[in-house]
CSV table of C-alpha atoms and ligand atoms in Angstrom, one decimal:
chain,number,residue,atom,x,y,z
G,1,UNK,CA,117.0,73.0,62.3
G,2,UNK,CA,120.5,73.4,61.8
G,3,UNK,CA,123.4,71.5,60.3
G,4,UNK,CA,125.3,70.6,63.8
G,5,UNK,CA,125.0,66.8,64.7
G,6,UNK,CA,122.6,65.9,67.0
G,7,UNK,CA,124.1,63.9,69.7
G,8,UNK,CA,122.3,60.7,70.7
G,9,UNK,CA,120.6,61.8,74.8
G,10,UNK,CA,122.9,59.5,76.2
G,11,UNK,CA,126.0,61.7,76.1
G,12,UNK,CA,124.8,63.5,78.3
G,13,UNK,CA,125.6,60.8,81.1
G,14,UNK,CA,129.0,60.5,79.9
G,15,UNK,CA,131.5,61.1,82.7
G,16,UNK,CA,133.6,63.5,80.2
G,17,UNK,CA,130.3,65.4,80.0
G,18,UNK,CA,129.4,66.3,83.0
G,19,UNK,CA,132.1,69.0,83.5
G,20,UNK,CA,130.6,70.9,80.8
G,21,UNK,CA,127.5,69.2,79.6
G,22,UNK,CA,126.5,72.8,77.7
G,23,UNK,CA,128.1,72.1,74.1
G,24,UNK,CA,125.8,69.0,74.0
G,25,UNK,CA,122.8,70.8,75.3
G,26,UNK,CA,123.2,73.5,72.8
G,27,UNK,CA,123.4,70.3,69.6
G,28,UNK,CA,120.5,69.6,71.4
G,29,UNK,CA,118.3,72.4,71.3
G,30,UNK,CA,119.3,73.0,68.0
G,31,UNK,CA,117.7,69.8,66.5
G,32,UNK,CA,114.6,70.4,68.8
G,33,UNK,CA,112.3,69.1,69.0
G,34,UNK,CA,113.0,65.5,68.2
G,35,UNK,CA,111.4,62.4,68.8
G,36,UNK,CA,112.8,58.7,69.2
G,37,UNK,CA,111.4,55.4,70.7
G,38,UNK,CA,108.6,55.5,67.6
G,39,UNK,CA,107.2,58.8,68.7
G,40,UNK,CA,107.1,57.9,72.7
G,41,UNK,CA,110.0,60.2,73.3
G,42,UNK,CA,110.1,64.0,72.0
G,43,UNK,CA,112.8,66.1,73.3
G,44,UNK,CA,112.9,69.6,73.8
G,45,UNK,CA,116.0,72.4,74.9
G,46,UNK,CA,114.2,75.5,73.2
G,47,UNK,CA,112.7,77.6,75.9
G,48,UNK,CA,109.3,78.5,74.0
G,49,UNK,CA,108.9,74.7,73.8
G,50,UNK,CA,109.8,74.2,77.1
G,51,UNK,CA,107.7,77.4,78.7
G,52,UNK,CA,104.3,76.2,76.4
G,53,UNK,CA,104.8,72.4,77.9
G,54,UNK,CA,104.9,73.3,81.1
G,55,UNK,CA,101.6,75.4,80.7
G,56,UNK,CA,100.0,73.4,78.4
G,57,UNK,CA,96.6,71.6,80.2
G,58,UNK,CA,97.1,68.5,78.7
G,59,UNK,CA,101.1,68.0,80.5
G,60,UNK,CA,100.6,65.5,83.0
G,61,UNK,CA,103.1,65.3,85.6
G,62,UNK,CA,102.0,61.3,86.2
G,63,UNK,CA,105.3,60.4,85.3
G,64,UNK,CA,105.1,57.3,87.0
G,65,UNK,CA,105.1,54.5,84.4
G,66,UNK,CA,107.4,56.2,82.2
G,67,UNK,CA,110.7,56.3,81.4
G,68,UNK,CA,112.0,58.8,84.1
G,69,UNK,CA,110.3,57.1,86.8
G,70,UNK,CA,112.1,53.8,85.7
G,71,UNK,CA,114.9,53.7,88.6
G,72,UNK,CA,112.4,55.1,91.3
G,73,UNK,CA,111.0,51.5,92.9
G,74,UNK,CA,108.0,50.0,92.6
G,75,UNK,CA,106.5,51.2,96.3
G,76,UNK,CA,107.9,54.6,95.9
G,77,UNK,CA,106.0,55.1,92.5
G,78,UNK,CA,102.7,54.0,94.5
G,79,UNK,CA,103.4,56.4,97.2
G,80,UNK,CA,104.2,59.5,95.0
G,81,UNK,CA,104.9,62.9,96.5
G,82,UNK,CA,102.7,66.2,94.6
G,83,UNK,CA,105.5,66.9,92.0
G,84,UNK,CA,104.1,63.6,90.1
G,85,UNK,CA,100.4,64.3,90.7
G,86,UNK,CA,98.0,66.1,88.6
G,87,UNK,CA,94.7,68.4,90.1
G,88,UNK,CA,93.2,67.6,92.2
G,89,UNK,CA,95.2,66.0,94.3
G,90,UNK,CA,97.8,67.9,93.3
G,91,UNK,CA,95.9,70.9,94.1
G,92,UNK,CA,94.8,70.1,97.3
G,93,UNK,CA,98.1,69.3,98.8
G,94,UNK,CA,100.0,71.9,97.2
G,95,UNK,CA,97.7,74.5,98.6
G,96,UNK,CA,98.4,72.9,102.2
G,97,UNK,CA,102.0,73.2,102.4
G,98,UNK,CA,102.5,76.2,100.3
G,99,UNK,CA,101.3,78.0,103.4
G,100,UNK,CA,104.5,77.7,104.7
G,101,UNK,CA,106.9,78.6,101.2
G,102,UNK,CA,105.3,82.1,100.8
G,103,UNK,CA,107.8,84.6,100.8
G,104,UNK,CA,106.7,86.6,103.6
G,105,UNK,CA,107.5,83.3,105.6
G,106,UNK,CA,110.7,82.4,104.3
G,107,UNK,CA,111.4,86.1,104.5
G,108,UNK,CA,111.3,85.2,108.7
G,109,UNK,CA,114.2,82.8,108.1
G,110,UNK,CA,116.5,85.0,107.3
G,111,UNK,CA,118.3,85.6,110.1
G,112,UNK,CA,118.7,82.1,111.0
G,113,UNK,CA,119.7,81.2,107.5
G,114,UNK,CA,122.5,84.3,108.1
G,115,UNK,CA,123.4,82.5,111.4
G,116,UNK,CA,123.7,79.1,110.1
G,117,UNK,CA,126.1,80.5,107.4
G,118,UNK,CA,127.9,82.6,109.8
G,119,UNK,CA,128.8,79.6,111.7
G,120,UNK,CA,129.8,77.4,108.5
G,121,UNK,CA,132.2,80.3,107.7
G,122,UNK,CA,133.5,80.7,111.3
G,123,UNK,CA,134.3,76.8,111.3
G,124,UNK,CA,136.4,76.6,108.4
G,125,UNK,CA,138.0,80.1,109.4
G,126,UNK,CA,141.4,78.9,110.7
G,127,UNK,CA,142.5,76.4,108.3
G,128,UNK,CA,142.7,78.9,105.5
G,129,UNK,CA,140.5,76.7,103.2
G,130,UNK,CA,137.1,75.9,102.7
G,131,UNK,CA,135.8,72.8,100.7
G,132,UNK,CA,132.5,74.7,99.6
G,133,UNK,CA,130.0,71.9,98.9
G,134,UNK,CA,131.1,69.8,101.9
G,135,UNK,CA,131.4,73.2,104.3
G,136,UNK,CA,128.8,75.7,103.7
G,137,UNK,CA,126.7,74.3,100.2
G,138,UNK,CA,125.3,71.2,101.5
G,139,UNK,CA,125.0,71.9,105.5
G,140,UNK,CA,123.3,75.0,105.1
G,141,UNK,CA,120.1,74.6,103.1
G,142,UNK,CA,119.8,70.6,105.2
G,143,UNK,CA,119.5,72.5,108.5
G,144,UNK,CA,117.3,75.0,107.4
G,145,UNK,CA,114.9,72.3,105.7
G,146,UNK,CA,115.3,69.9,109.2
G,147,UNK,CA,115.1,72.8,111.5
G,148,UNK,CA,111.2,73.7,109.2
G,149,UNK,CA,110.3,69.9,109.2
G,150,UNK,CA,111.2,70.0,112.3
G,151,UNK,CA,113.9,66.4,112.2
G,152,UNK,CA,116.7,66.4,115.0
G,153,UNK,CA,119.7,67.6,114.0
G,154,UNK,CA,121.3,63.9,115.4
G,155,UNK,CA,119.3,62.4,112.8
G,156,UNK,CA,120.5,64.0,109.5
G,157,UNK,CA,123.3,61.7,108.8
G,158,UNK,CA,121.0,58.9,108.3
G,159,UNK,CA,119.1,60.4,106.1
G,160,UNK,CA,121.3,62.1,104.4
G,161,UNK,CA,121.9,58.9,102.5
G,162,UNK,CA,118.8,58.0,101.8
G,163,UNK,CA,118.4,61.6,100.0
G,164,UNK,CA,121.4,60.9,97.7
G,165,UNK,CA,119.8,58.2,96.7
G,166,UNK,CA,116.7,58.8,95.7
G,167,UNK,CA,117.8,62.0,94.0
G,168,UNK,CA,120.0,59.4,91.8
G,169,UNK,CA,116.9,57.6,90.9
G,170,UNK,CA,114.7,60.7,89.9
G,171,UNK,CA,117.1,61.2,86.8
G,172,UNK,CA,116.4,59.5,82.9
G,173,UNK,CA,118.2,56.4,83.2
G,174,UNK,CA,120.4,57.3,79.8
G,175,UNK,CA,122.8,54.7,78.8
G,176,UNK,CA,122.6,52.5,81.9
G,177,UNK,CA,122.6,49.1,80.9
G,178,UNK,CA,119.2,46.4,82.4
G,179,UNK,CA,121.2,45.3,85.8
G,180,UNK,CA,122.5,49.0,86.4
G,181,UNK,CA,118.4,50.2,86.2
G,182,UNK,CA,117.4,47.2,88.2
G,183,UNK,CA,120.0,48.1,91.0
G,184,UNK,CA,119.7,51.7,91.3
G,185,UNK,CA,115.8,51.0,91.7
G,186,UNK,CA,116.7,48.2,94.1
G,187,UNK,CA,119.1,51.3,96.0
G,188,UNK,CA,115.9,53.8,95.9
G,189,UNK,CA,113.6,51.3,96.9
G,190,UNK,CA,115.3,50.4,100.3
G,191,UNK,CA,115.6,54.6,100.3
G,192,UNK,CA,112.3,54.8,100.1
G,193,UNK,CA,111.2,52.3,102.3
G,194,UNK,CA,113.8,53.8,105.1
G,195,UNK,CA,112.3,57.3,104.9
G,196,UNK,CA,109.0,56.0,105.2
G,197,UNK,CA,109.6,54.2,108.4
G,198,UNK,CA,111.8,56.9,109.8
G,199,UNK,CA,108.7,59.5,109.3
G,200,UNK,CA,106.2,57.4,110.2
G,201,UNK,CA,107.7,56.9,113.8
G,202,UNK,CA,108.5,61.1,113.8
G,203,UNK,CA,105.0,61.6,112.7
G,204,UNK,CA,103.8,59.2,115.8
G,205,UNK,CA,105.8,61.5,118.2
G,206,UNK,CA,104.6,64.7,117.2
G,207,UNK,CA,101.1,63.6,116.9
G,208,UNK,CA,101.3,62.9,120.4
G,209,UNK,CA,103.2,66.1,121.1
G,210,UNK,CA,103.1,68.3,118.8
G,211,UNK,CA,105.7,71.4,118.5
G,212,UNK,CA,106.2,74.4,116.5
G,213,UNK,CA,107.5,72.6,113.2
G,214,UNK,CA,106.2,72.4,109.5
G,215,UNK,CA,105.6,68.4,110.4
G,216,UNK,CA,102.9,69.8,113.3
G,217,UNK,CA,101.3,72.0,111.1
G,218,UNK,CA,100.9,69.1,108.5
G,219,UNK,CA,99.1,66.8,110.5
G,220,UNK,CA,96.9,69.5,112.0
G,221,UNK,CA,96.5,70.7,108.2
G,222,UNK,CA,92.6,70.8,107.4
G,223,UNK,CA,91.7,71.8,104.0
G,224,UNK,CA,88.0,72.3,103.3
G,225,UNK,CA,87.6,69.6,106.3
G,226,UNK,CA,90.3,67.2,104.6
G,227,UNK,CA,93.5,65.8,106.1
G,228,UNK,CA,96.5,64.5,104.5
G,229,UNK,CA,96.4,61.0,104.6
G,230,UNK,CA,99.5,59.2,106.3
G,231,UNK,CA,101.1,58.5,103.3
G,232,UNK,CA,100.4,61.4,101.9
G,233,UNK,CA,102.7,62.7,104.9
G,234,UNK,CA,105.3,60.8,104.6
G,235,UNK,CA,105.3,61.4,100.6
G,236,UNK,CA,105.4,65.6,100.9
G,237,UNK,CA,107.9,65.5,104.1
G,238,UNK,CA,110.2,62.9,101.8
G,239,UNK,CA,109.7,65.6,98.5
G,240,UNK,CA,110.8,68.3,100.8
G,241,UNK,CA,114.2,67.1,102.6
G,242,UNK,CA,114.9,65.6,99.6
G,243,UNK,CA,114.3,68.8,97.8
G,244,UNK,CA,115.9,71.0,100.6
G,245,UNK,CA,119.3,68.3,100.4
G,246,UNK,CA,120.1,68.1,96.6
G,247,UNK,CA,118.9,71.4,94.8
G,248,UNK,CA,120.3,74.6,96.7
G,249,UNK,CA,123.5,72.8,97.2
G,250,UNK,CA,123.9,73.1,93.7
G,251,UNK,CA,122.8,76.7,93.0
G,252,UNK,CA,125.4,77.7,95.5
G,253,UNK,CA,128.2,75.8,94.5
G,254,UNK,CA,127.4,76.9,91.0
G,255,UNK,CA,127.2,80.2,91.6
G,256,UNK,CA,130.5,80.5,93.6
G,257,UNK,CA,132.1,78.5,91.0
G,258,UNK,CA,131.0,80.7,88.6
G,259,UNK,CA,132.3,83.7,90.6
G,260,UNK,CA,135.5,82.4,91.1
G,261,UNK,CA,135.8,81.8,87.2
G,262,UNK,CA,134.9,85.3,86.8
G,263,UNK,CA,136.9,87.2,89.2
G,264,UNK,CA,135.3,90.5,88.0
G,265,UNK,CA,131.7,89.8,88.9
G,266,UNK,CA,133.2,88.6,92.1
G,267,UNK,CA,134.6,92.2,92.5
G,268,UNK,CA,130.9,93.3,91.9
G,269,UNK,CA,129.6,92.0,94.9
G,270,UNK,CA,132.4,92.8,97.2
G,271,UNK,CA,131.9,96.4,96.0
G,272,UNK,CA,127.8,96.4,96.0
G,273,UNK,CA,126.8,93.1,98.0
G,274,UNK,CA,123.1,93.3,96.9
G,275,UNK,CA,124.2,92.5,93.5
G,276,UNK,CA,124.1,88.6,94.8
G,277,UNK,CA,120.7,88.2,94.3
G,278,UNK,CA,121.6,89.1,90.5
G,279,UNK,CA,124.5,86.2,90.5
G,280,UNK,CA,122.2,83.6,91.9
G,281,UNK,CA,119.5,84.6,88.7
G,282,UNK,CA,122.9,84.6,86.4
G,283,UNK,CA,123.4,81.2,87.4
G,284,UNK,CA,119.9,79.5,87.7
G,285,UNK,CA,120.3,80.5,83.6
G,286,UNK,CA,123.7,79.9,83.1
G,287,UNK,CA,124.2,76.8,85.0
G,288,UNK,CA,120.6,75.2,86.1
G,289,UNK,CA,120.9,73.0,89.1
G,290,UNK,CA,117.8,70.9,87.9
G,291,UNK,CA,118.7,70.4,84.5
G,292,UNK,CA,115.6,69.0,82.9
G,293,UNK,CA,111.8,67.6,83.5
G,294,UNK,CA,109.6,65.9,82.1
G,295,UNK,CA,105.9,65.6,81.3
G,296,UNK,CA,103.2,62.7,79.9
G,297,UNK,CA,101.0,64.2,77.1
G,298,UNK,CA,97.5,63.4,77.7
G,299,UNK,CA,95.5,62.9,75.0
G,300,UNK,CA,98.1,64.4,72.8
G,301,UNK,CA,100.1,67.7,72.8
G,302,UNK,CA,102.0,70.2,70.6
G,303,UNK,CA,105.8,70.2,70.6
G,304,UNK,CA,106.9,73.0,68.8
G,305,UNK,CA,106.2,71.5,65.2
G,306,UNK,CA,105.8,68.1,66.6
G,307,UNK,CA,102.6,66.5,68.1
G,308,UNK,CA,103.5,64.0,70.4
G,309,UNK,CA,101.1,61.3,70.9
G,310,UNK,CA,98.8,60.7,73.6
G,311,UNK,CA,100.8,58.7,76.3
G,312,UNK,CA,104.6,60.2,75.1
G,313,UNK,CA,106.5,61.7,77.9
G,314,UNK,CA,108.3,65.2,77.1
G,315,UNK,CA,111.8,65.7,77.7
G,316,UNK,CA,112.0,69.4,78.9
G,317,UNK,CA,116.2,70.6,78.9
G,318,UNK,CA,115.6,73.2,81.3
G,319,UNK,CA,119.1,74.2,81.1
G,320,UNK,CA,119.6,73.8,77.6
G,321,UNK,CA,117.0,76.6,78.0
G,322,UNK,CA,118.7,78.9,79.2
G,323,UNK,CA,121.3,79.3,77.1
G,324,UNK,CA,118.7,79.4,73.9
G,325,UNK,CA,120.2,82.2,72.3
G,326,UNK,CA,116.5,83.1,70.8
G,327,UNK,CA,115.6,85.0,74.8
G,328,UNK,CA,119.3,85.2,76.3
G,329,UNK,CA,121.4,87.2,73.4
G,330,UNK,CA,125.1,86.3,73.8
G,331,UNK,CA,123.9,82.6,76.2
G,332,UNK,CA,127.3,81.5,77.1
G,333,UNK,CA,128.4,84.7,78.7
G,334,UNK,CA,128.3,84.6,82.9
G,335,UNK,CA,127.1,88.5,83.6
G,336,UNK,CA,125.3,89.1,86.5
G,337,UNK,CA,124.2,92.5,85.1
G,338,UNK,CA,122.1,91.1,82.3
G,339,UNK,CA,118.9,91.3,84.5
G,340,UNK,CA,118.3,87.4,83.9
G,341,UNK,CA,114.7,86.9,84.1
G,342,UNK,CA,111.9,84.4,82.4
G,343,UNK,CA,114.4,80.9,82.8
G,344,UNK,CA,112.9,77.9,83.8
G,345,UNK,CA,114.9,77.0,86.2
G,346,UNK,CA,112.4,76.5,88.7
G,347,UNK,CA,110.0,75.3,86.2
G,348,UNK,CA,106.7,77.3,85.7
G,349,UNK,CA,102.8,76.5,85.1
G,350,UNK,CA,101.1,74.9,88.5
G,351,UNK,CA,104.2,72.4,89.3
G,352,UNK,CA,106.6,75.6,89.7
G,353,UNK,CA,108.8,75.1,92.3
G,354,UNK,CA,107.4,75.4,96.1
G,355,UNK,CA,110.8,76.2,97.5
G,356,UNK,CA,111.9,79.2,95.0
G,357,UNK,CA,111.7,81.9,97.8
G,358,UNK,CA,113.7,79.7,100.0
G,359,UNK,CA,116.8,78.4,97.6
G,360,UNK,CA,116.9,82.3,96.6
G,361,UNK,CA,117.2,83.2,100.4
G,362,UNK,CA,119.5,80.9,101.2
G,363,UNK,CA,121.6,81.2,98.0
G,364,UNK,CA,122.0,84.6,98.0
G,365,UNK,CA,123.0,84.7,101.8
G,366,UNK,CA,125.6,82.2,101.0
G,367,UNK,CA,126.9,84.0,98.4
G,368,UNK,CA,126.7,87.7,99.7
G,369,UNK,CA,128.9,86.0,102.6
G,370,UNK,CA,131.2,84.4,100.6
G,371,UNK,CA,131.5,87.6,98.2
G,372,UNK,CA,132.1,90.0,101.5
G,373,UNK,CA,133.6,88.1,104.0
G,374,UNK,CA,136.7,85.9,102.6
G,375,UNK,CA,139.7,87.6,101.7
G,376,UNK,CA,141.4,86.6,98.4
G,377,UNK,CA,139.2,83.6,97.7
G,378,UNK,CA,141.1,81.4,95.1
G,379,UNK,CA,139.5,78.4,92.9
G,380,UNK,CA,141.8,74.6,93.3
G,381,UNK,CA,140.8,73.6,90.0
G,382,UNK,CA,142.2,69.8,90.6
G,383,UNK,CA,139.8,69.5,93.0
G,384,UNK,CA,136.6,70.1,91.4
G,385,UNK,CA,134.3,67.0,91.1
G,386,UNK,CA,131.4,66.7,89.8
G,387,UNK,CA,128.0,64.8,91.2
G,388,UNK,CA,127.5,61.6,88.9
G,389,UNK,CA,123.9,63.1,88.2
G,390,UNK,CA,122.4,64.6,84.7
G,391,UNK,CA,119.4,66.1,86.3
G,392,UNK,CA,120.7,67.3,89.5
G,393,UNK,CA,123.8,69.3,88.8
G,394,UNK,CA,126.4,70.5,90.8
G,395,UNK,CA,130.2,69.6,92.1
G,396,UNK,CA,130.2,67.2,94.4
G,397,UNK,CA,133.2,68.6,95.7
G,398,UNK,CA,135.2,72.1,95.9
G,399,UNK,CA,138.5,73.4,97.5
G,400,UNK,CA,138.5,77.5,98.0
G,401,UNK,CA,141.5,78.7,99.6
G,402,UNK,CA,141.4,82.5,101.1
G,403,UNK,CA,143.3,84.5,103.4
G,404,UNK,CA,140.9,85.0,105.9
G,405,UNK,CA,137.0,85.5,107.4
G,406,UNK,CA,136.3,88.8,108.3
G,407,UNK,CA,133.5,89.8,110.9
G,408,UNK,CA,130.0,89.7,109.4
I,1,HEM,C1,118.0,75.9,93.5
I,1,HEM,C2,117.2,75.1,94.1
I,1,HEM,C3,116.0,74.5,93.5
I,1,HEM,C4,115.7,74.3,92.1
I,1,HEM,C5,116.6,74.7,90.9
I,1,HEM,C6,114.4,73.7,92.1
I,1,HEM,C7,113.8,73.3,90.9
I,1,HEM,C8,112.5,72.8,90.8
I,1,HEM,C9,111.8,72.5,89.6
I,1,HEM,C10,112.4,72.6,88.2
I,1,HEM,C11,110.6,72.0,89.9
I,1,HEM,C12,109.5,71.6,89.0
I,1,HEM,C13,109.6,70.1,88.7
I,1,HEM,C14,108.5,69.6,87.7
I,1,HEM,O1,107.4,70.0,87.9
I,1,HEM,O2,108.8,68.8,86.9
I,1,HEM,C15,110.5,72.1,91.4
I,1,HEM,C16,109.4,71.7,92.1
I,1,HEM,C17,109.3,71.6,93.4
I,1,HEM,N1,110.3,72.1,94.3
I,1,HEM,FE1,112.1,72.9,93.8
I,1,HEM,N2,113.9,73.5,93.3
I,1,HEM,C18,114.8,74.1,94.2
I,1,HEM,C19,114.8,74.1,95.6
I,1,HEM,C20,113.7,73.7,96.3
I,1,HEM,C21,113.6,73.7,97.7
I,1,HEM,C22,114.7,74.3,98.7
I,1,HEM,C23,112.4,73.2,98.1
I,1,HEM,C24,111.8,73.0,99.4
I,1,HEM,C25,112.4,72.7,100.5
I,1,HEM,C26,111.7,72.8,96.8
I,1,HEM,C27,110.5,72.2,96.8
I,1,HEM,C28,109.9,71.9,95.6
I,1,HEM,C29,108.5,71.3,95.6
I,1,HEM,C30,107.7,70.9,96.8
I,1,HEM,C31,108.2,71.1,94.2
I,1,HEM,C32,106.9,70.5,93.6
I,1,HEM,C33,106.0,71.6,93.3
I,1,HEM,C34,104.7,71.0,92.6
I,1,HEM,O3,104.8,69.9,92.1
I,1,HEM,O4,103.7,71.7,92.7
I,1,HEM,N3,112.6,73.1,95.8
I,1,HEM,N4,111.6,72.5,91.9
């Protein structure tokens, strides 16, 4: 442990934080792990902590009476998607959507994914500026998800805000105050609640005609002879568009940021435009779009040198992680060449993420056309904003001004 200050967690949700949450994250990891709340807390930022929890049999993902799940709503925690379930349920359903996540099937996408961002481009061609998240970094990884599911394009801006919010609730509520908790659950319950009825009418439609969308194959899904159940439905299509609308965003907008901060890696790509795949691993360490999880232990668990009790939920800082200086020499350095693998970004054990080959596909399209295709791309630093959100990180909003798109 060293002799740097731990800050208390709550910091972290402080607006003058959230530009650069990673000197906190690193006084973190440094005093990890720690436990508060008696015990019924331990925290962790170091990535051998991190990487063992995740693994560890006795991490429950059950998070659903703990602290994290405090702002989700009461029905939402009763209808909970796989990400919070534990074998076998979690098994079961995982194994019946992953059918359509493996790369070789996302690999199929990519020429739509390429069109989608060709067209982003072409739209904000002629005004000489771009705002990236609101442009390219949201729209393109919500039409791809909607197109899979298989929603009507008409539809996505009323769901659009129900995905915004429930993403706000599925963070730690640190430093928000009884009526603040109370009305962000009150927010993600009516979210919740909205979805629900929105996919339960979708699901009627397609079970009476069904088309060649991931929502069809859902309902036809048999798994040794067993269906999803309706709410089980409406749970794993909620976990996806939710998933597909607030976590690539990020990972593009971080990236390009990043790039733009770093006009010589920039210059990489230009020159060799493979080396975007590189970028997007650089930034899933550097700057981790989810930035932490959590687990219950059951029946006790090692932390590091700590045993937390049976019942204590696990703070896992994913992206304190990857800057732990222990697996990533030099942390704070952006370099695309350093052959970033092994962070957690995406997790890992049985709950690692479902829709890695997909964020990397469309992330590294996005960014290979960004890289190649706009001339003299320049950062307006006064207007980067950044998402109220600790766990789900990522500007909320971002000017690039260029001098032109070239043909793809
Ligand atoms: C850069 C983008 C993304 C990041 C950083 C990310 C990160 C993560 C992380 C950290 C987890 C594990 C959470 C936990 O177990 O506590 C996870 C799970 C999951 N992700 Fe992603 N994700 C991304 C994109 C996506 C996309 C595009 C989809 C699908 C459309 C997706 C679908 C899922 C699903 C279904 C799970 C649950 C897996 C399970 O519980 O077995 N993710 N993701």
């Amino acid at each position: 442990m060293s002799t740097m200050e731990r800050p208390a967690l709550g910091v972290l949700a402080d607006p003058a934080t959230l530009p650069d949450p990673y000197p906190a994250l690193a006084a973190l990891r440094e005093a990890s792990p720690f436990a508060e709340f008696d015990g019924k807390l331990v925290v962790t930022g170091r990535h051998a902590d991190c990487s063992a929890v995740l693994r560890h049999h006795n991490a429950s993902s059950r998070r659903n009476q703990s602290l994290l799940a405090a702002g989700a709503g009461r029905r939402a925690r009763e209808r909970p998607s796989f990400l919070s379930l534990d074998p076998p349920d979690h098994t079961r359903l995982r194994r019946l959507v992953s059918k359509a996540f493996t790369p070789r099937m996302i690999a199929r996408l990519e020429p739509r994914i390429r069109a989608v961002t060709s067209e982003l481009l072409a739209g904000a061609a002629s005004a000489g500026e771009l705002e990236l998240v609101g442009q390219l970094a949201y729209p393109l990884p919500v039409r791809i998800i909607s197109e899979m599911l298989g929603v009507p394009i008409e539809d996505h801006p009323r769901f659009a805000g129900w995905s915004a919010r429930l993403a706000h609730s599925l963070q730690p509520g640190f430093g928000l105050d009884s009526d603040a908790a109370a009305s962000r659950a009150e927010a993600a319950q009516v979210a919740s609640d909205e979805f629900a009825e929105y996919f339960r009418g979708l699901i009627a439609a397609r079970r009476a005609r069904p088309a060649a969308d991931l929502l069809s194959d859902l309902i036809r899904a048999e798994d040794n002879g067993e269906m999803l159940t309706e709410d089980e439905l409406i749970a794993t299509c909620v976990l996806l568009l939710v998933a597909g609308h607030e976590t690539t965003v990020g990972l593009i907008s971080n990236t390009i940021l990043a790039l733009l901060r770093h006009p010589d890696q920039l210059a990489l790509i230009r020159n060799n435009p493979d080396l975007a795949a590189d970028a997007i691993e650089e930034t899933l360490r550097y700057d981790a779009p989810v930035q932490m999880t959590a687990r219950v232990a059951r029946g006790g668990m090692p932390v590091g040198d700590i045993d937390a009790p049976d019942g204590a939920l696990v703070l896992l800082l994913l992206a304190a992680a990857g800057r732990d200086p222990e697996v990533f020499p030099d942390p704070d350095r952006f370099d695309l060449r350093r052959g970033a693998t092994g962070h957690l970004a995406f997790a890992a054990g049985p709950h690692f993420c479902l829709g890695a080959p997909l964020a990397r596909l469309e992330a590294t399209t996005a960014v290979r056309a960004f890289a190649t295709r706009l001339t003299r791309p320049e950062l307006d630093g006064d207007s980067l904003a950044y998402k109220p959100n600790v766990n789900l990180r990522g500007p909320r909003r971002l000017v690039v001004r260029f001098g032109a798109v070239t043909a793809g």
